[in-house]
XYZ file of C-alpha atoms in Angstrom:
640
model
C 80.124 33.127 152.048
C 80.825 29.931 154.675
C 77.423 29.902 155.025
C 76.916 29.682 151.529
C 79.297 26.334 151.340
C 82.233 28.905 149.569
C 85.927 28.810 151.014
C 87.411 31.658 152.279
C 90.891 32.193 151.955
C 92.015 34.239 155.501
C 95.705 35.537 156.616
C 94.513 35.109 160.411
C 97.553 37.886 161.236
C 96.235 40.716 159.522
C 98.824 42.449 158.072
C 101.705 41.835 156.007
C 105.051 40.600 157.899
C 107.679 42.841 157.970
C 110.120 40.435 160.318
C 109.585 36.902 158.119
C 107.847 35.566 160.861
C 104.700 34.522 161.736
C 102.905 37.589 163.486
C 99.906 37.575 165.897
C 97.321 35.196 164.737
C 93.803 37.691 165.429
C 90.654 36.330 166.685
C 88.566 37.759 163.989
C 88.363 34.306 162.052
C 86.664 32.552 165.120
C 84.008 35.064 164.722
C 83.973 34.681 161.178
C 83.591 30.794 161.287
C 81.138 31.236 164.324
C 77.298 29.760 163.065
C 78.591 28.199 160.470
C 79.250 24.668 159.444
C 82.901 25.745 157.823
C 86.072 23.933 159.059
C 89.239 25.244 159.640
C 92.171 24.273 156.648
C 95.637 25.316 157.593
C 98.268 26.663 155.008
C 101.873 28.005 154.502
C 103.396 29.825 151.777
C 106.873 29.896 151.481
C 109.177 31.649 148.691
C 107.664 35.087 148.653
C 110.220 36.901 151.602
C 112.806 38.470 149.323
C 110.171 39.297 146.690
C 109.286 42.766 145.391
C 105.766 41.453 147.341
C 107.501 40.996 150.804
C 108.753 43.898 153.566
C 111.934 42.323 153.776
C 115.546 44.440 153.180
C 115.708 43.007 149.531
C 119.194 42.228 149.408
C 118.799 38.354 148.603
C 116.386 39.712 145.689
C 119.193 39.208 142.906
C 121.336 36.429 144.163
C 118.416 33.751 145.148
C 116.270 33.959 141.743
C 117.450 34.490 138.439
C 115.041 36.735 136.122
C 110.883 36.700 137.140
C 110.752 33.393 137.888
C 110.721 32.425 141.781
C 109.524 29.366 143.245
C 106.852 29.293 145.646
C 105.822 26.078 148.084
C 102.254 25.849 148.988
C 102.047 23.606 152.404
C 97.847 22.572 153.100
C 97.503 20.812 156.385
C 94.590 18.625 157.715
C 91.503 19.805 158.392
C 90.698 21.531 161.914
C 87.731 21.951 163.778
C 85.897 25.541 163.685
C 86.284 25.555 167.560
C 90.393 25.508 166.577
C 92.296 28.417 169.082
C 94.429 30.630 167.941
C 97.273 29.415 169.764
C 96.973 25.597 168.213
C 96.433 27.004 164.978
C 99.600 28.825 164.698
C 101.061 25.712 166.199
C 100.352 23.470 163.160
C 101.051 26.519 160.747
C 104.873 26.194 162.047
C 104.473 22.266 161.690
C 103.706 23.294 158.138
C 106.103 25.335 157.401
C 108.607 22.225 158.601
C 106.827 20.474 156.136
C 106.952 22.968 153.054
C 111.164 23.697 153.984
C 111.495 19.592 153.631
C 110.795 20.596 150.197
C 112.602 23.418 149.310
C 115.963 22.431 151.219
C 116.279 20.175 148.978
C 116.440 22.368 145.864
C 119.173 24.451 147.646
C 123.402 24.867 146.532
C 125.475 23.113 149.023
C 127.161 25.633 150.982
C 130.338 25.787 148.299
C 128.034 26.115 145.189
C 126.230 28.733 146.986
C 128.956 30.445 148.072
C 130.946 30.507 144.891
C 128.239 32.058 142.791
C 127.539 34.951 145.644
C 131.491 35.416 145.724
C 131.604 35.458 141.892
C 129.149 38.647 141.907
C 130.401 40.150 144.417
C 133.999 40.181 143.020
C 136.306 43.131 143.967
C 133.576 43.691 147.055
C 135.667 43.090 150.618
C 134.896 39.491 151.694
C 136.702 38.594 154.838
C 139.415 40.860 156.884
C 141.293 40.074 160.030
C 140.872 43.112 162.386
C 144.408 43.259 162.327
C 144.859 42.490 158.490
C 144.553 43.559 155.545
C 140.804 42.978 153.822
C 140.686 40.012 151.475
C 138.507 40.753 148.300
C 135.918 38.134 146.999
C 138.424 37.304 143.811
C 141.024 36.722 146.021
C 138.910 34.565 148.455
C 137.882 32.515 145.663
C 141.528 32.215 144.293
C 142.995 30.857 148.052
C 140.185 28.549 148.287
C 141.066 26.986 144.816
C 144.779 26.936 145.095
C 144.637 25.393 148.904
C 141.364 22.753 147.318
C 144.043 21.453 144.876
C 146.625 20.715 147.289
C 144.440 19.275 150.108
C 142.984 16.966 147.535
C 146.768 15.717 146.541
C 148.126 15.738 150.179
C 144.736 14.190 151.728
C 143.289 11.427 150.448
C 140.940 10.370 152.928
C 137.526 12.139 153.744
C 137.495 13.238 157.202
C 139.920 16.762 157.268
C 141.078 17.886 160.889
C 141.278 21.657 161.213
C 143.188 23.092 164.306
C 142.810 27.017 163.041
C 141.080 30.077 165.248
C 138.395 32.210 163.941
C 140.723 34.321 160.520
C 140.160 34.346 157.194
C 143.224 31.459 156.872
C 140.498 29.164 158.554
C 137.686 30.334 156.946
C 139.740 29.600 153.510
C 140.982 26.501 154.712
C 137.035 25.390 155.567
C 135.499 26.338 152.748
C 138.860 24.417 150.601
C 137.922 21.271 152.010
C 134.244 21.439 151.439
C 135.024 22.317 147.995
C 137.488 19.451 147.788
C 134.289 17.004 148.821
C 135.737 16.624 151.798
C 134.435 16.651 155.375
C 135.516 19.195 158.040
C 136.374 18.395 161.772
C 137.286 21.408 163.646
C 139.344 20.461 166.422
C 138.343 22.107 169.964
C 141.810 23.133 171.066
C 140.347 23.840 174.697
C 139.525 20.316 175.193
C 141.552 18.186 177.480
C 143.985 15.721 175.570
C 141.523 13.011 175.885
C 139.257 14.611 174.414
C 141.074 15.923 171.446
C 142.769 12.367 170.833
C 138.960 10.630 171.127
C 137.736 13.188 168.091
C 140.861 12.294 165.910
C 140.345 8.705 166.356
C 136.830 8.511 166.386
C 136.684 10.509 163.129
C 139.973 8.948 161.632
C 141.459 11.583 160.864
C 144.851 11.365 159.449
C 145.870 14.740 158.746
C 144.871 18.055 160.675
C 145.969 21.495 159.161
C 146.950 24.091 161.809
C 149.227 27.376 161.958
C 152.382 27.246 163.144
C 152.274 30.595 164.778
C 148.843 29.275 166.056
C 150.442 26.056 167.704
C 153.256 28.276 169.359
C 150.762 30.223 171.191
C 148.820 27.111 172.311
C 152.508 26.189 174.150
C 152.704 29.513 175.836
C 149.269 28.383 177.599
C 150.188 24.507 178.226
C 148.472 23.013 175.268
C 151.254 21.006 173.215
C 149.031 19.519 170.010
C 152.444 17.831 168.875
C 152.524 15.839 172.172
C 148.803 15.419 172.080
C 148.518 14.064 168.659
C 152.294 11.876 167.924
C 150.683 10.033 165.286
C 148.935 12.771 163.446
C 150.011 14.194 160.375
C 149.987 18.126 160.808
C 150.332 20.232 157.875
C 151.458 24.178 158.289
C 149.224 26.704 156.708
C 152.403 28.692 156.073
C 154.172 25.904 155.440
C 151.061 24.992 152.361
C 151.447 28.425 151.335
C 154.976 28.323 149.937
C 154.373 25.322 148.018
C 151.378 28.087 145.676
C 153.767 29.946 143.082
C 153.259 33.439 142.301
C 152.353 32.133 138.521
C 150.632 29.559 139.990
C 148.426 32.285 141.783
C 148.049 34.573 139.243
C 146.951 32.563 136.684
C 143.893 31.386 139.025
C 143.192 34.564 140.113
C 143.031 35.581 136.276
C 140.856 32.780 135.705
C 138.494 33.344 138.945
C 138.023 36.636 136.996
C 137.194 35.906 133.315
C 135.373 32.584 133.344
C 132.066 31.911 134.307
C 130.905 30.336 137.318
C 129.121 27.339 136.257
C 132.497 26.266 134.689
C 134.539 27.045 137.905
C 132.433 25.251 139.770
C 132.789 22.225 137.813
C 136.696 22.940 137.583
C 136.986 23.677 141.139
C 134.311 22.212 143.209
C 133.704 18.507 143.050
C 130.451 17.673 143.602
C 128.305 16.709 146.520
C 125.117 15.099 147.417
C 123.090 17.051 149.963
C 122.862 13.904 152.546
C 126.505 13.843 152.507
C 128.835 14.698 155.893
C 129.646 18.206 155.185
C 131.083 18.887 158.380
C 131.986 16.540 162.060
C 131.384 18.932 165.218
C 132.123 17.567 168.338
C 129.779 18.532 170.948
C 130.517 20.679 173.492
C 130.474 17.688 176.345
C 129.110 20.001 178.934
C 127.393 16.988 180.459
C 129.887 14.387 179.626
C 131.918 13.033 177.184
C 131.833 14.965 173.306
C 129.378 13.421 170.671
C 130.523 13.824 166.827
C 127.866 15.444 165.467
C 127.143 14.469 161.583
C 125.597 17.461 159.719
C 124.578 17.151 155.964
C 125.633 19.833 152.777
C 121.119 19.942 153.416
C 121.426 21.094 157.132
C 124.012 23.419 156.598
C 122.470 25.161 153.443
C 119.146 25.459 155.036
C 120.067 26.607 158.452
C 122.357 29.416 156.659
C 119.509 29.996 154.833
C 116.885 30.237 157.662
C 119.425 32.396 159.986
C 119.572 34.994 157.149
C 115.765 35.210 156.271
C 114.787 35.661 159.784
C 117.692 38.361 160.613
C 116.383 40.158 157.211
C 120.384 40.771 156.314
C 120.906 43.676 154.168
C 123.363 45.035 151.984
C 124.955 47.228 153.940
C 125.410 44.854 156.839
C 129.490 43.307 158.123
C 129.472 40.052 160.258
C 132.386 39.989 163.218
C 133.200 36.320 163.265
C 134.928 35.940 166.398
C 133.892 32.666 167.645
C 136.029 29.570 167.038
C 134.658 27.171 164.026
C 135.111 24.303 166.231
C 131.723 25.313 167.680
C 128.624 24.751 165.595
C 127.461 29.238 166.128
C 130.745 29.943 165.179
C 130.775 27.220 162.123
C 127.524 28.783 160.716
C 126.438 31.565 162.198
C 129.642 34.118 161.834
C 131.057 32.004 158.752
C 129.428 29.809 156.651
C 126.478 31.821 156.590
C 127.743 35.052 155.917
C 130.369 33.543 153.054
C 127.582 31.850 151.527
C 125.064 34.512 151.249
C 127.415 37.771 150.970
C 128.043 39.184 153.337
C 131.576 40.501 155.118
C 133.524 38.698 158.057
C 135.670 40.602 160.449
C 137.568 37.763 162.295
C 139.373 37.591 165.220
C 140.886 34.945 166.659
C 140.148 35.601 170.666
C 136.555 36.036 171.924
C 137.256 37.545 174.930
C 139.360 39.824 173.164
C 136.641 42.670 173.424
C 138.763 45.962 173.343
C 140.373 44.614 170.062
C 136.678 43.236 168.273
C 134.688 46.616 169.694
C 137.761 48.297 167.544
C 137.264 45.948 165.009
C 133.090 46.897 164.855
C 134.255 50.582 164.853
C 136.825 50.165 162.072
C 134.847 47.941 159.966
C 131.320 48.870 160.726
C 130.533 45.687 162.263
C 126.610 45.316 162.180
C 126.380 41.663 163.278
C 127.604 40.407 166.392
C 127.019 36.848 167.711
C 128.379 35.890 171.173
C 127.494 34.128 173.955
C 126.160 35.260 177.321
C 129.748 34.781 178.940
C 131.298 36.883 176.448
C 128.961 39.217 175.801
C 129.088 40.252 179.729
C 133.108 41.042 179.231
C 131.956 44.229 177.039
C 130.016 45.615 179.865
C 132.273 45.217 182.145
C 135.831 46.051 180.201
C 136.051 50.344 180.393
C 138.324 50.554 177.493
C 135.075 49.610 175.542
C 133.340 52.503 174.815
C 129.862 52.763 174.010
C 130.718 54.620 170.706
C 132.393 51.429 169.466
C 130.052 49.174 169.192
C 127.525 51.991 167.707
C 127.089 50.639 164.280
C 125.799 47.205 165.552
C 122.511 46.964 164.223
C 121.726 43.368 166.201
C 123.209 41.667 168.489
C 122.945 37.660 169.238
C 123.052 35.591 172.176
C 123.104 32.158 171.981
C 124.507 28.412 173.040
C 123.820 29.217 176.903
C 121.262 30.849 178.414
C 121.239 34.888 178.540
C 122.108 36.230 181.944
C 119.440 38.735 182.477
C 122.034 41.174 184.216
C 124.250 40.685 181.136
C 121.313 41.953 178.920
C 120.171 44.787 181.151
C 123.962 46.303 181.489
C 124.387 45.889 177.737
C 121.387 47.624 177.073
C 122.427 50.267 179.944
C 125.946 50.930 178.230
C 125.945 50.145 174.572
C 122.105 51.002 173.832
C 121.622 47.885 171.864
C 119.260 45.210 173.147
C 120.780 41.689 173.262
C 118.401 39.177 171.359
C 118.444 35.452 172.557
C 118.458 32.782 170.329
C 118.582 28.584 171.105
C 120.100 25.560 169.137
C 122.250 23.016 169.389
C 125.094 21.399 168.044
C 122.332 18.452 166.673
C 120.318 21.609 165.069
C 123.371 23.061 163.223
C 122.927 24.755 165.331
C 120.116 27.745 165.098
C 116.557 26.248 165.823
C 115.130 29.742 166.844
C 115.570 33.451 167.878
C 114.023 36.431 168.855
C 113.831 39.450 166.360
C 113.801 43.725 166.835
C 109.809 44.525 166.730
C 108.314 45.850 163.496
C 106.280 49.058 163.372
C 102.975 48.180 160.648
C 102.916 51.562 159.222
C 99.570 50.629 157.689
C 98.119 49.916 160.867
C 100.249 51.669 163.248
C 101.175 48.750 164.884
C 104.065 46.946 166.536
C 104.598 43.125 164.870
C 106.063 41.569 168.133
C 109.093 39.453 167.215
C 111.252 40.023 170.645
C 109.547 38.912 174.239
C 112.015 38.807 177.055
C 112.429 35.838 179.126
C 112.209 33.632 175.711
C 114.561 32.191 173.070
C 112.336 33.659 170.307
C 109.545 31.989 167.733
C 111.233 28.883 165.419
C 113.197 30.384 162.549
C 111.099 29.307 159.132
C 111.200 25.956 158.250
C 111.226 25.032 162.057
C 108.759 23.771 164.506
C 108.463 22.995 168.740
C 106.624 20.273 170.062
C 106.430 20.592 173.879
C 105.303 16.721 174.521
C 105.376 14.341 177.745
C 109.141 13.088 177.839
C 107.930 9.537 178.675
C 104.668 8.973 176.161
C 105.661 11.607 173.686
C 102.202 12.763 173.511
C 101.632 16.918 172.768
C 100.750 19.122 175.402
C 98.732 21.929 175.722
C 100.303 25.407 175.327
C 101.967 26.852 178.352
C 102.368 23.631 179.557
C 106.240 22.776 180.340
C 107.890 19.359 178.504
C 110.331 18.138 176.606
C 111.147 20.371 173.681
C 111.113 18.057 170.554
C 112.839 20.801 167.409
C 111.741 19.398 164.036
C 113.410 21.037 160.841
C 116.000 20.856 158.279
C 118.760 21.436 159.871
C 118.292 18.824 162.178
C 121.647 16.351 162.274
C 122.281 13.239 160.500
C 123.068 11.585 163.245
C 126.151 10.625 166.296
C 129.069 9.537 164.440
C 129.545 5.697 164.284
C 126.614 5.953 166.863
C 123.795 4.365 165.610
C 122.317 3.524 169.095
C 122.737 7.276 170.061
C 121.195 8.220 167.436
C 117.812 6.330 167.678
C 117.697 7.325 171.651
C 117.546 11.581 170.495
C 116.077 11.344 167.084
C 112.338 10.023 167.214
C 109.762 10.157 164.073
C 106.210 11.026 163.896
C 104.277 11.396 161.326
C 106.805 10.611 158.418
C 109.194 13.674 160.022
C 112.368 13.482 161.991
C 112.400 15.282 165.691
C 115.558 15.930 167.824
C 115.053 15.001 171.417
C 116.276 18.262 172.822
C 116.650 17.595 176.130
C 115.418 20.638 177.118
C 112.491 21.448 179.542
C 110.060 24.609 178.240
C 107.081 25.222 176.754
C 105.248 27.580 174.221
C 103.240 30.299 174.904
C 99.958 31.451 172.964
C 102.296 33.541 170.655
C 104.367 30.936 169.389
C 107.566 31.695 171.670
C 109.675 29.284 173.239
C 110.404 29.867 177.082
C 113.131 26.936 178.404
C 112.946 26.008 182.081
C 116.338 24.187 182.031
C 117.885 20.864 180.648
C 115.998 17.746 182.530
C 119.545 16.754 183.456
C 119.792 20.128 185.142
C 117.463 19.213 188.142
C 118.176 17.283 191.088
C 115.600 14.811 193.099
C 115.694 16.363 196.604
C 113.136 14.188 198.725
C 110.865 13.140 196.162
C 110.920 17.080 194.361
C 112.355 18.088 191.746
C 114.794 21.454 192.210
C 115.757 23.219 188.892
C 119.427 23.924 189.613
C 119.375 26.592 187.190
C 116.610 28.589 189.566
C 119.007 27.677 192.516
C 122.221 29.775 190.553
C 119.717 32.638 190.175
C 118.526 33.034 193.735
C 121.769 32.787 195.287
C 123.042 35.774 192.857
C 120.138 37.459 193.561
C 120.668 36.509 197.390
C 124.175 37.904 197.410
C 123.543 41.401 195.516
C 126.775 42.651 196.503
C 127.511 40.885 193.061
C 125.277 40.110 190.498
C 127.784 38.131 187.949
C 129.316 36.257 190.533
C 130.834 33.081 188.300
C 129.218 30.155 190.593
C 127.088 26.900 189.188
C 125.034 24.474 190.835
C 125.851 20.739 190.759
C 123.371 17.268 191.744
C 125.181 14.323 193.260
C 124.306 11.348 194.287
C 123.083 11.324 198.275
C 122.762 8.340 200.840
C 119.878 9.620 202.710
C 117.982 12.028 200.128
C 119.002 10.595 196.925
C 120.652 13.929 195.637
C 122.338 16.248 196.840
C 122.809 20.207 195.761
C 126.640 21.313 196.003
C 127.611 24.759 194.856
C 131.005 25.911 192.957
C 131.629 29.896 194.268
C 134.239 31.892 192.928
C 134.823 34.030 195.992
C 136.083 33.886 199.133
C 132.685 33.854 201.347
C 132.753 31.088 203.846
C 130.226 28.459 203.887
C 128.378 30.427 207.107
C 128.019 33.754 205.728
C 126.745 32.272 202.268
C 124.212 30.320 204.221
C 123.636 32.668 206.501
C 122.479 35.387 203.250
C 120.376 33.185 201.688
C 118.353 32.101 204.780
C 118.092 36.292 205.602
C 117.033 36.497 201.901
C 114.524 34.019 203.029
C 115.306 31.329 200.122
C 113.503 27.871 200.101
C 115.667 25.540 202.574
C 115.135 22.765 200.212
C 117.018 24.542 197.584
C 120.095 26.151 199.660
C 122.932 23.426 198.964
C 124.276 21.028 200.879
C 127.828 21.994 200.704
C 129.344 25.283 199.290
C 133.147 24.811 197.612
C 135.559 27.795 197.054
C 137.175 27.538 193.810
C 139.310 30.189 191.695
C 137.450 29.807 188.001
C 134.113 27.228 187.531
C 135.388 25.292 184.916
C 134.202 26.442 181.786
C 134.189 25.209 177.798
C 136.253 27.095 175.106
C 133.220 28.422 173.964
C 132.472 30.438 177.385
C 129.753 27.895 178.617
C 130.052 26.432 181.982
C 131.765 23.001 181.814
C 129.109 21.149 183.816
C 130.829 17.220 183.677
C 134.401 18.782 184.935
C 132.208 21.039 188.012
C 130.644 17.682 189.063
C 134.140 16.189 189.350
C 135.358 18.868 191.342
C 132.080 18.894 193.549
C 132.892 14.799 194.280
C 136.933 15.589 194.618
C 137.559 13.826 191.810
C 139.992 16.880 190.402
């Protein structure tokens, strides 16, 4: 037929996807094309997982089209040569589907539409629970979201909302209540300095931050007094709010949550939003210095929810554990907006490191999804009162906003029997730009659709695309090839807050489409997955080479096998003589000659043992378990 001057229309993977993803592209069109004079047109179809057509669970069949009618995006791309490899063809088919989600975000709900219509449905069904609460049905959820909308709108006039709350259902109320109020949200990180917390609250001027009084008296019993740290700031008592809802007052909204049809609460309840509007402020983490405000759209939020649940295939059946604080763009999306907007249970709790209590809570509530990061994730394996029959009814479990400590994964697997996938993002991403998936048996084929490969952060969730290009020219390079990660989607950020120059220096466009400058150094290999090397500003300039400091942490656990886990980091200074300089942060009690003395026996590369080894109780960390990498460089040059 190509020879005869007819197209061919050719699924290059073979088979049907039964993870969402892209599969294996095969060779068999390069043989097909081979003599020929045919060129190579690439296309995506999007709008068809869900479908009775599709392998996926089904569960969004109902709530994301109404009747027979779906809507399906056809993406063509230029025209390739017939000499095109697999691995660059599957590389434009992602920059496609970028292209073909541009689209189709922008027919999406905002995260309150979408979440009031799923809650309507769902009614009596158990939305959100405290482990140590009482469940919270979907009626009622909508009802405490309504009642606390109406007073925030009277008591708050202005757009920005502080919210000082842990990970509960009270804060996942009190979210979703501003939103619907057209307000912005600006979770407050708690376990930031006072600086810190101050500079958010006056960079976002905010005027008024709702908290929990019980919540603030057990920030004093660990030294954190907000009232001290924010004088001038209105706070407003969740309790306190409470009181002021009358019993009539509740009823009568629950009564009409119940009887009326959604379309007209929505336009009772939820005032309306444009999809480029500031949904939500999230300060970056400031791992590396001081905390951006990170704008995200209603557009980024809806679409990342959106993309995180097609490419974990949620079912019905399935229970989120929200356990990570909402002042932290995973725990914002990933264990709460998400799940709210497309269905599905929360377990909260307000303490991540908490594990005894959250493996109860999985046990109790037939937790299926659990998001953490590597730092907490490692307290399950190592806590005894967590036993392996607790966290049974996990069906996946997600690593993400560090990197995944392979002895954290292998003593997971080793105890729990459940594989820990890892995913990557960013705050700027909203944060989920990829992850791996569990492998798919083809039971037409017999054959294993690969969505998990160990040692990477997965494929790009749908709708997303890598570039791995020169960090200086920009220009793409070949695959396997490590560069700067450029992440091109969605649910990439409006922008820095009131930081316009900021903004142009880590958002660059090509081709009519925005890419966030990542940071990041990795590349892709001929499957499509992304394997990270470590941040550019994680390497130090030791005599004219370049030393990841990330490889340095590993071989000095590895070095010291007495103890795999051992909480250390690596940290570049400047240097007089060599430029940098390579000081280690140990948390043990080893002097400076026996750690030297192991690594050199363990025959490590002089030019990567450090220069100077420090002794400290606790590397300083984040509140979201990440290692706080601008307070360990202070302590490395005695400025703490």
């Amino acid at each position: 037929l190509l020879k005869d001057g007819k197209a061919v229309c050719l699924f290059p993977e073979g088979a049907i996807s039964r993870t969402g993803q892209l599969s294996e592209f095969k060779r068999g069109y390069q043989l097909a094309i081979k003599g020929t004079r045919a060129k190579i047109v690439p296309f995506y179809l999007h709008g068809l997982w869900g479908s009775r057509f599709s392998r996926s669970s089904g569960f969004f069949k109902d709530t994301r089209q109404s009747g027979f009618k779906r809507d399906i995006v056809v993406a063509f791309g230029k025209t390739m040569p017939a000499d095109t490899t697999p691995d660059q063809l599957k590389r434009r088919v992602f920059d496609l589907s970028f292209t073909s989600w541009k689209q189709y975000s922008r027919t999406l709900d905002s995260i309150p539409v979408s979440w009031l219509k799923t809650a309507k449905r769902m009614s009596f069904q158990m939305a959100a629970t405290d482990i140590l609460g009482e469940p919270v049905s979907h009626h009622k959820f909508i009802t405490g979201v309504f009642a606390f909308s109406g007073l925030i709108k009277k008591k708050s006039p202005e757009q920005n909302i502080g919210i000082l709350v842990p990970a509960s259902v009270g804060g996942a109320i009190t979210n979703m209540a501003v939103l619907a109020a057209g307000k912005t949200v600006v979770n407050l990180n708690f376990t930031s300095s006072a600086d810190a917390i101050q500079g958010a609250v006056q960079k976002a001027d905010i005027q008024t931050v709702y908290t929990s009084s019980k919540f603030l008296r057990k920030l004093e019993e660990r030294g954190i007094k907000i009232n001290e740290i924010l004088p001038n700031t209105k706070l407003i008592y969740l309790e306190e709010l409470k009181t002021e809802l009358s019993k009539a007052k509740m009823l009568m909204t629950l009564i009409g949550v119940m009887i009326l049809p959604t379309r007209l609460l929505q336009s009772i309840y939820i005032k309306r939003s444009r999809l480029d509007d500031t949904a939500a402020i999230l300060f970056s983490s400031g791992s590396e210095g001081t905390p951006k405000g990170v704008e995200l759209s209603h557009l980024n939020l809806a679409a990342n929810s959106r993309q995180v649940a097609d490419t974990l295939n949620t079912r019905e059946n399935d229970t989120v554990m929200s356990t990570l604080p909402t002042f932290h763009a995973f725990g914002l999306l990933a264990t709460t907006f998400m799940p709210l907007s497309e269905g599905i249970p929360i377990v909260c709790h307000p303490d991540p490191t908490d594990v005894v209590t959250i493996a109860k809570g999985v046990a109790r509530n037939h937790g299926t999804l659990l998001f953490g990061t590597s730092t907490f994730l490692r307290l399950y394996t190592m806590n005894k009162k967590v036993h392996p029959l607790m966290l049974k009814p996990l069906r996946l479990v997600i690593a993400g906003a560090e990197r995944l400590n392979p002895d954290t994964r292998n003593a997971f697997t080793l105890k729990f029997n459940h594989q820990i996938l890892e995913g990557y993002g960013t705050t700027e991403t909203s944060p989920v730009a990829s992850v791996n998936i569990p492998d798919e048996l083809d039971t037409s084929y017999w054959k294993p659709q690969m969505g998990n490969k160990l040692g990477s952060v997965g494929m790009p969730l749908p709708g997303t695309s890598f570039k791995i290009v020169d960090p200086d020219t920009l220009e793409e390079l070949p695959t396997g090839e490590d560069g700067l990660i450029l992440i091109g989607g969605p649910q990439v950020m409006k922008g820095y807050l009131l930081d316009e120059e900021k903004t142009n220096e880590v958002i660059v466009e090509i081709n009519e489409h925005r890419w966030y400058r990542s940071g990041d150094k990795g590349h892709l290999d001929e499957d499509g997955f992304l394997i990270i090397v470590d941040r550019y500003s994680r390497f130090a300039k030791l005599g004219g080479e370049m030393v990841s400091l990330s490889a340095v942490e590993e071989k000095i656990r590895e070095s010291l096998s007495d103890d795999p886990d051992l909480d250390l980091v690596a940290v570049n200074v400047p240097d007089d003589k060599k430029g940098e300089k390579v000081i280690l942060l140990i948390a043990n009690e080893m002097s400076t000659k026996d750690i030297k003395k192991a690594l050199m026996d363990a025959e490590m590369n002089p030019l990567m043992i450090p220069a100077k080894f420090i002794n400290v109780d606790e590397v300083p960390k984040l509140g979201s378990g990440k290692t706080d990498f601008s307070n360990s460089r202070k302590v490395a040059l005695g400025e703490v």
